[in-house]
PDB file of C-alpha atoms in Angstrom:
ATOM      1  CA  UNK A   1     -33.545   6.403   5.372  1.00  0.00           C
ATOM      2  CA  UNK A   2     -29.782   7.526   4.487  1.00  0.00           C
ATOM      3  CA  UNK A   3     -28.069   5.866   1.885  1.00  0.00           C
ATOM      4  CA  UNK A   4     -24.365   4.979   1.517  1.00  0.00           C
ATOM      5  CA  UNK A   5     -22.622   4.235  -1.956  1.00  0.00           C
ATOM      6  CA  UNK A   6     -18.985   2.445  -1.299  1.00  0.00           C
ATOM      7  CA  UNK A   7     -17.010   2.116  -4.787  1.00  0.00           C
ATOM      8  CA  UNK A   8     -15.149  -1.167  -5.286  1.00  0.00           C
ATOM      9  CA  UNK A   9     -12.698  -0.858  -8.094  1.00  0.00           C
ATOM     10  CA  UNK A  10     -10.127  -3.685  -8.855  1.00  0.00           C
ATOM     11  CA  UNK A  11      -6.881  -3.000  -6.267  1.00  0.00           C
ATOM     12  CA  UNK A  12      -9.404  -1.182  -3.618  1.00  0.00           C
ATOM     13  CA  UNK A  13      -7.993  -1.816  -0.049  1.00  0.00           C
ATOM     14  CA  UNK A  14     -10.002  -4.601   1.468  1.00  0.00           C
ATOM     15  CA  UNK A  15      -9.333  -3.819   5.346  1.00  0.00           C
ATOM     16  CA  UNK A  16     -10.558   0.193   4.628  1.00  0.00           C
ATOM     17  CA  UNK A  17     -13.807  -0.869   2.433  1.00  0.00           C
ATOM     18  CA  UNK A  18     -15.081  -3.724   4.398  1.00  0.00           C
ATOM     19  CA  UNK A  19     -14.796  -1.974   8.004  1.00  0.00           C
ATOM     20  CA  UNK A  20     -16.342   0.907   6.341  1.00  0.00           C
ATOM     21  CA  UNK A  21     -19.259  -1.050   5.153  1.00  0.00           C
ATOM     22  CA  UNK A  22     -19.344  -3.066   8.400  1.00  0.00           C
ATOM     23  CA  UNK A  23     -19.782  -0.167  10.761  1.00  0.00           C
ATOM     24  CA  UNK A  24     -22.299   1.715   8.756  1.00  0.00           C
ATOM     25  CA  UNK A  25     -24.714  -1.336   8.444  1.00  0.00           C
ATOM     26  CA  UNK A  26     -23.919  -1.864  12.322  1.00  0.00           C
ATOM     27  CA  UNK A  27     -25.091   1.651  12.574  1.00  0.00           C
ATOM     28  CA  UNK A  28     -28.251   0.853  10.474  1.00  0.00           C
ATOM     29  CA  UNK A  29     -27.265   2.973   7.806  1.00  0.00           C
ATOM     30  CA  UNK A  30     -28.333   1.386   3.925  1.00  0.00           C
ATOM     31  CA  UNK A  31     -24.915   0.934   2.698  1.00  0.00           C
ATOM     32  CA  UNK A  32     -23.999  -0.808  -0.664  1.00  0.00           C
ATOM     33  CA  UNK A  33     -20.994  -1.610  -2.906  1.00  0.00           C
ATOM     34  CA  UNK A  34     -20.679  -0.913  -6.508  1.00  0.00           C
ATOM     35  CA  UNK A  35     -18.550  -2.589  -8.890  1.00  0.00           C
ATOM     36  CA  UNK A  36     -17.926  -1.310 -12.250  1.00  0.00           C
ATOM     37  CA  UNK A  37     -16.881  -4.582 -14.721  1.00  0.00           C
ATOM     38  CA  UNK A  38     -17.337  -7.799 -12.414  1.00  0.00           C
ATOM     39  CA  UNK A  39     -19.359  -8.016  -8.994  1.00  0.00           C
ATOM     40  CA  UNK A  40     -16.767 -10.255  -7.785  1.00  0.00           C
ATOM     41  CA  UNK A  41     -13.875  -7.502  -7.296  1.00  0.00           C
ATOM     42  CA  UNK A  42     -10.093  -8.219  -6.579  1.00  0.00           C
ATOM     43  CA  UNK A  43      -8.577  -6.020  -3.835  1.00  0.00           C
ATOM     44  CA  UNK A  44      -5.031  -4.970  -3.578  1.00  0.00           C
ATOM     45  CA  UNK A  45      -4.281  -8.329  -1.726  1.00  0.00           C
ATOM     46  CA  UNK A  46      -5.967 -10.491  -4.192  1.00  0.00           C
ATOM     47  CA  UNK A  47      -9.392 -11.118  -2.160  1.00  0.00           C
ATOM     48  CA  UNK A  48     -12.282 -11.608  -4.234  1.00  0.00           C
ATOM     49  CA  UNK A  49     -15.172  -9.754  -2.942  1.00  0.00           C
ATOM     50  CA  UNK A  50     -18.796  -9.880  -4.662  1.00  0.00           C
ATOM     51  CA  UNK A  51     -20.014  -6.337  -4.395  1.00  0.00           C
ATOM     52  CA  UNK A  52     -23.976  -5.412  -3.817  1.00  0.00           C
ATOM     53  CA  UNK A  53     -24.508  -3.528  -7.649  1.00  0.00           C
ATOM     54  CA  UNK A  54     -23.407  -2.225 -10.591  1.00  0.00           C
ATOM     55  CA  UNK A  55     -22.132   1.716 -10.722  1.00  0.00           C
ATOM     56  CA  UNK A  56     -25.066   3.539 -12.387  1.00  0.00           C
ATOM     57  CA  UNK A  57     -26.838   6.746 -11.876  1.00  0.00           C
ATOM     58  CA  UNK A  58     -28.782   5.319  -8.822  1.00  0.00           C
ATOM     59  CA  UNK A  59     -25.890   6.417  -6.762  1.00  0.00           C
ATOM     60  CA  UNK A  60     -27.165  10.332  -7.495  1.00  0.00           C
ATOM     61  CA  UNK A  61     -29.610   9.123  -4.807  1.00  0.00           C
ATOM     62  CA  UNK A  62     -27.570   8.130  -2.262  1.00  0.00           C
ATOM     63  CA  UNK A  63     -26.382  11.149   0.819  1.00  0.00           C
ATOM     64  CA  UNK A  64     -22.661   9.923   0.916  1.00  0.00           C
ATOM     65  CA  UNK A  65     -19.981   8.680  -1.658  1.00  0.00           C
ATOM     66  CA  UNK A  66     -17.191   6.487  -0.385  1.00  0.00           C
ATOM     67  CA  UNK A  67     -14.111   6.272  -2.365  1.00  0.00           C
ATOM     68  CA  UNK A  68     -11.907   3.996  -0.759  1.00  0.00           C
ATOM     69  CA  UNK A  69      -8.106   3.971  -1.009  1.00  0.00           C
ATOM     70  CA  UNK A  70      -6.082   0.745  -2.404  1.00  0.00           C
ATOM     71  CA  UNK A  71      -3.432   0.165  -4.803  1.00  0.00           C
ATOM     72  CA  UNK A  72      -3.892   0.630  -7.764  1.00  0.00           C
ATOM     73  CA  UNK A  73      -7.539   1.244  -6.545  1.00  0.00           C
ATOM     74  CA  UNK A  74      -7.342   4.545  -5.771  1.00  0.00           C
ATOM     75  CA  UNK A  75      -5.818   5.107  -9.137  1.00  0.00           C
ATOM     76  CA  UNK A  76      -8.443   3.530 -10.744  1.00  0.00           C
ATOM     77  CA  UNK A  77     -10.975   5.101  -9.614  1.00  0.00           C
ATOM     78  CA  UNK A  78      -9.193   8.827 -10.467  1.00  0.00           C
ATOM     79  CA  UNK A  79      -8.901   7.041 -14.281  1.00  0.00           C
ATOM     80  CA  UNK A  80     -12.707   6.858 -14.465  1.00  0.00           C
ATOM     81  CA  UNK A  81     -14.453   9.511 -15.758  1.00  0.00           C
ATOM     82  CA  UNK A  82     -17.945   8.123 -14.530  1.00  0.00           C
ATOM     83  CA  UNK A  83     -16.567   8.506 -11.080  1.00  0.00           C
ATOM     84  CA  UNK A  84     -14.950  11.683 -11.531  1.00  0.00           C
ATOM     85  CA  UNK A  85     -18.471  12.949 -12.679  1.00  0.00           C
ATOM     86  CA  UNK A  86     -19.857  11.379 -10.308  1.00  0.00           C
ATOM     87  CA  UNK A  87     -17.682  13.034  -7.389  1.00  0.00           C
ATOM     88  CA  UNK A  88     -18.659  16.251  -9.000  1.00  0.00           C
ATOM     89  CA  UNK A  89     -22.475  15.969  -9.041  1.00  0.00           C
ATOM     90  CA  UNK A  90     -22.065  14.729  -5.410  1.00  0.00           C
ATOM     91  CA  UNK A  91     -20.015  18.226  -4.635  1.00  0.00           C
ATOM     92  CA  UNK A  92     -22.476  20.405  -6.849  1.00  0.00           C
ATOM     93  CA  UNK A  93     -25.316  18.717  -4.606  1.00  0.00           C
ATOM     94  CA  UNK A  94     -23.683  19.446  -1.599  1.00  0.00           C
ATOM     95  CA  UNK A  95     -24.106  15.711  -0.517  1.00  0.00           C
ATOM     96  CA  UNK A  96     -21.366  14.166   1.371  1.00  0.00           C
ATOM     97  CA  UNK A  97     -18.234  12.797   0.153  1.00  0.00           C
ATOM     98  CA  UNK A  98     -16.142  10.662   1.767  1.00  0.00           C
ATOM     99  CA  UNK A  99     -12.625   9.789   0.649  1.00  0.00           C
ATOM    100  CA  UNK A 100      -9.580   8.239   2.368  1.00  0.00           C
ATOM    101  CA  UNK A 101      -6.148   7.006   1.634  1.00  0.00           C
ATOM    102  CA  UNK A 102      -5.442   6.973  -2.110  1.00  0.00           C
ATOM    103  CA  UNK A 103      -9.285   7.862  -2.978  1.00  0.00           C
ATOM    104  CA  UNK A 104      -8.670  11.218  -2.006  1.00  0.00           C
ATOM    105  CA  UNK A 105      -6.873  11.949  -5.491  1.00  0.00           C
ATOM    106  CA  UNK A 106     -10.680  11.191  -7.102  1.00  0.00           C
ATOM    107  CA  UNK A 107     -11.482  14.882  -5.036  1.00  0.00           C
ATOM    108  CA  UNK A 108      -8.439  16.776  -5.961  1.00  0.00           C
ATOM    109  CA  UNK A 109      -9.108  16.007  -9.955  1.00  0.00           C
ATOM    110  CA  UNK A 110     -12.092  16.252 -10.018  1.00  0.00           C
ATOM    111  CA  UNK A 111     -11.754  19.519  -8.379  1.00  0.00           C
ATOM    112  CA  UNK A 112     -13.929  19.207  -5.511  1.00  0.00           C
ATOM    113  CA  UNK A 113     -11.716  20.351  -2.612  1.00  0.00           C
ATOM    114  CA  UNK A 114     -10.817  23.556  -3.516  1.00  0.00           C
ATOM    115  CA  UNK A 115     -10.136  25.658  -0.319  1.00  0.00           C
ATOM    116  CA  UNK A 116     -11.844  23.086   1.914  1.00  0.00           C
ATOM    117  CA  UNK A 117      -9.494  21.101   4.595  1.00  0.00           C
ATOM    118  CA  UNK A 118      -8.092  17.691   3.990  1.00  0.00           C
ATOM    119  CA  UNK A 119      -5.976  14.922   4.807  1.00  0.00           C
ATOM    120  CA  UNK A 120      -4.757  11.915   2.769  1.00  0.00           C
ATOM    121  CA  UNK A 121      -1.935   9.184   3.035  1.00  0.00           C
ATOM    122  CA  UNK A 122       1.453  10.152   4.154  1.00  0.00           C
ATOM    123  CA  UNK A 123       3.148  12.280   1.672  1.00  0.00           C
ATOM    124  CA  UNK A 124      -0.060  13.496  -0.037  1.00  0.00           C
ATOM    125  CA  UNK A 125       0.296  16.812   0.768  1.00  0.00           C
ATOM    126  CA  UNK A 126       1.538  17.316  -2.795  1.00  0.00           C
ATOM    127  CA  UNK A 127      -1.231  15.248  -4.337  1.00  0.00           C
ATOM    128  CA  UNK A 128      -4.198  16.790  -2.931  1.00  0.00           C
ATOM    129  CA  UNK A 129      -4.151  20.110  -5.214  1.00  0.00           C
ATOM    130  CA  UNK A 130      -6.540  22.883  -4.057  1.00  0.00           C
ATOM    131  CA  UNK A 131      -7.256  21.659  -0.512  1.00  0.00           C
ATOM    132  CA  UNK A 132      -5.486  22.473   2.818  1.00  0.00           C
ATOM    133  CA  UNK A 133      -3.810  19.608   4.079  1.00  0.00           C
ATOM    134  CA  UNK A 134      -4.093  18.905   7.697  1.00  0.00           C
ATOM    135  CA  UNK A 135      -2.072  15.991   9.218  1.00  0.00           C
ATOM    136  CA  UNK A 136      -5.202  14.712  11.603  1.00  0.00           C
ATOM    137  CA  UNK A 137      -6.702  11.060  11.012  1.00  0.00           C
ATOM    138  CA  UNK A 138     -10.059  12.263  10.086  1.00  0.00           C
ATOM    139  CA  UNK A 139     -11.027  16.034   8.697  1.00  0.00           C
ATOM    140  CA  UNK A 140     -14.585  16.926   7.878  1.00  0.00           C
ATOM    141  CA  UNK A 141     -14.912  20.261   6.129  1.00  0.00           C
ATOM    142  CA  UNK A 142     -18.036  21.159   4.741  1.00  0.00           C
ATOM    143  CA  UNK A 143     -19.412  17.883   2.652  1.00  0.00           C
ATOM    144  CA  UNK A 144     -15.859  16.267   1.918  1.00  0.00           C
ATOM    145  CA  UNK A 145     -14.951  13.833   4.871  1.00  0.00           C
ATOM    146  CA  UNK A 146     -11.028  12.494   4.393  1.00  0.00           C
ATOM    147  CA  UNK A 147      -8.593  10.188   6.202  1.00  0.00           C
ATOM    148  CA  UNK A 148      -5.184   9.032   6.276  1.00  0.00           C
ATOM    149  CA  UNK A 149      -5.180   5.618   5.351  1.00  0.00           C
ATOM    150  CA  UNK A 150      -5.528   1.398   6.544  1.00  0.00           C
ATOM    151  CA  UNK A 151      -5.558   2.509  10.446  1.00  0.00           C
ATOM    152  CA  UNK A 152      -8.178   4.735  10.133  1.00  0.00           C
ATOM    153  CA  UNK A 153     -11.209   3.411   9.120  1.00  0.00           C
ATOM    154  CA  UNK A 154     -12.932   3.106  12.300  1.00  0.00           C
ATOM    155  CA  UNK A 155     -12.847   7.102  12.945  1.00  0.00           C
ATOM    156  CA  UNK A 156     -13.313   7.430   9.424  1.00  0.00           C
ATOM    157  CA  UNK A 157     -17.177   5.307   9.171  1.00  0.00           C
ATOM    158  CA  UNK A 158     -18.113   6.916  12.812  1.00  0.00           C
ATOM    159  CA  UNK A 159     -17.568  10.536  11.275  1.00  0.00           C
ATOM    160  CA  UNK A 160     -19.785   9.428   8.528  1.00  0.00           C
ATOM    161  CA  UNK A 161     -22.335   8.110  10.970  1.00  0.00           C
ATOM    162  CA  UNK A 162     -22.048  11.216  12.966  1.00  0.00           C
ATOM    163  CA  UNK A 163     -22.646  13.255   9.815  1.00  0.00           C
ATOM    164  CA  UNK A 164     -25.750  11.648   8.881  1.00  0.00           C
ATOM    165  CA  UNK A 165     -26.898  12.518  12.296  1.00  0.00           C
ATOM    166  CA  UNK A 166     -26.047   9.919  14.357  1.00  0.00           C
ATOM    167  CA  UNK A 167     -24.530   9.587  17.752  1.00  0.00           C
ATOM    168  CA  UNK A 168     -22.031   6.862  17.849  1.00  0.00           C
ATOM    169  CA  UNK A 169     -20.826   7.152  21.261  1.00  0.00           C
ATOM    170  CA  UNK A 170     -22.960   3.940  22.392  1.00  0.00           C
ATOM    171  CA  UNK A 171     -21.700   2.013  19.112  1.00  0.00           C
ATOM    172  CA  UNK A 172     -18.187   3.271  20.171  1.00  0.00           C
ATOM    173  CA  UNK A 173     -18.658   1.302  23.632  1.00  0.00           C
ATOM    174  CA  UNK A 174     -20.016  -1.476  22.303  1.00  0.00           C
ATOM    175  CA  UNK A 175     -17.133  -2.080  19.767  1.00  0.00           C
ATOM    176  CA  UNK A 176     -14.362  -1.233  22.878  1.00  0.00           C
ATOM    177  CA  UNK A 177     -12.917   1.411  20.163  1.00  0.00           C
ATOM    178  CA  UNK A 178     -12.470   3.754  23.368  1.00  0.00           C
ATOM    179  CA  UNK A 179     -10.608   0.818  25.079  1.00  0.00           C
ATOM    180  CA  UNK A 180      -8.495   0.454  22.010  1.00  0.00           C
ATOM    181  CA  UNK A 181      -7.443   4.070  22.598  1.00  0.00           C
ATOM    182  CA  UNK A 182      -9.512   5.326  19.380  1.00  0.00           C
ATOM    183  CA  UNK A 183     -10.444   9.252  19.021  1.00  0.00           C
TER     184      UNK A 183
END
């Protein structure tokens, strides 16, 4: 079974993070959230959510590493050297790295987007150094999946699910995603 690790650092964007986890679990993908200091992690809108496990080397056994955005969640992930090293490990082992909104800056600082197509939050064209910035909702290039912001976790999560080999068409129907204008 494929496994996805979602990192939760203080200031994570609740809507992005929880939607991603919800959709992955609906797809029957094993998905765990990871904390750093305290198992109850405060989000950007002051929601205290209990994460599943403490960040550690067991994440290396996962298939996908997800870096949600948020303020200062993205910055906090970027400023954590252990996160940078984990991102580099995933890239070196050709595992999927998925980042959205301000979480994309971690990929840039870890120097794993060189020459790869990426997207990110509004104005991130300058922050995603080395990447080829596209103004698309979701971009998937090689082992990197990126997305723009708080309104895009559905297409982002669907891309992760598809990258893991599952068809999302039935799930999109059940969730009324197509009815709501999703692409």
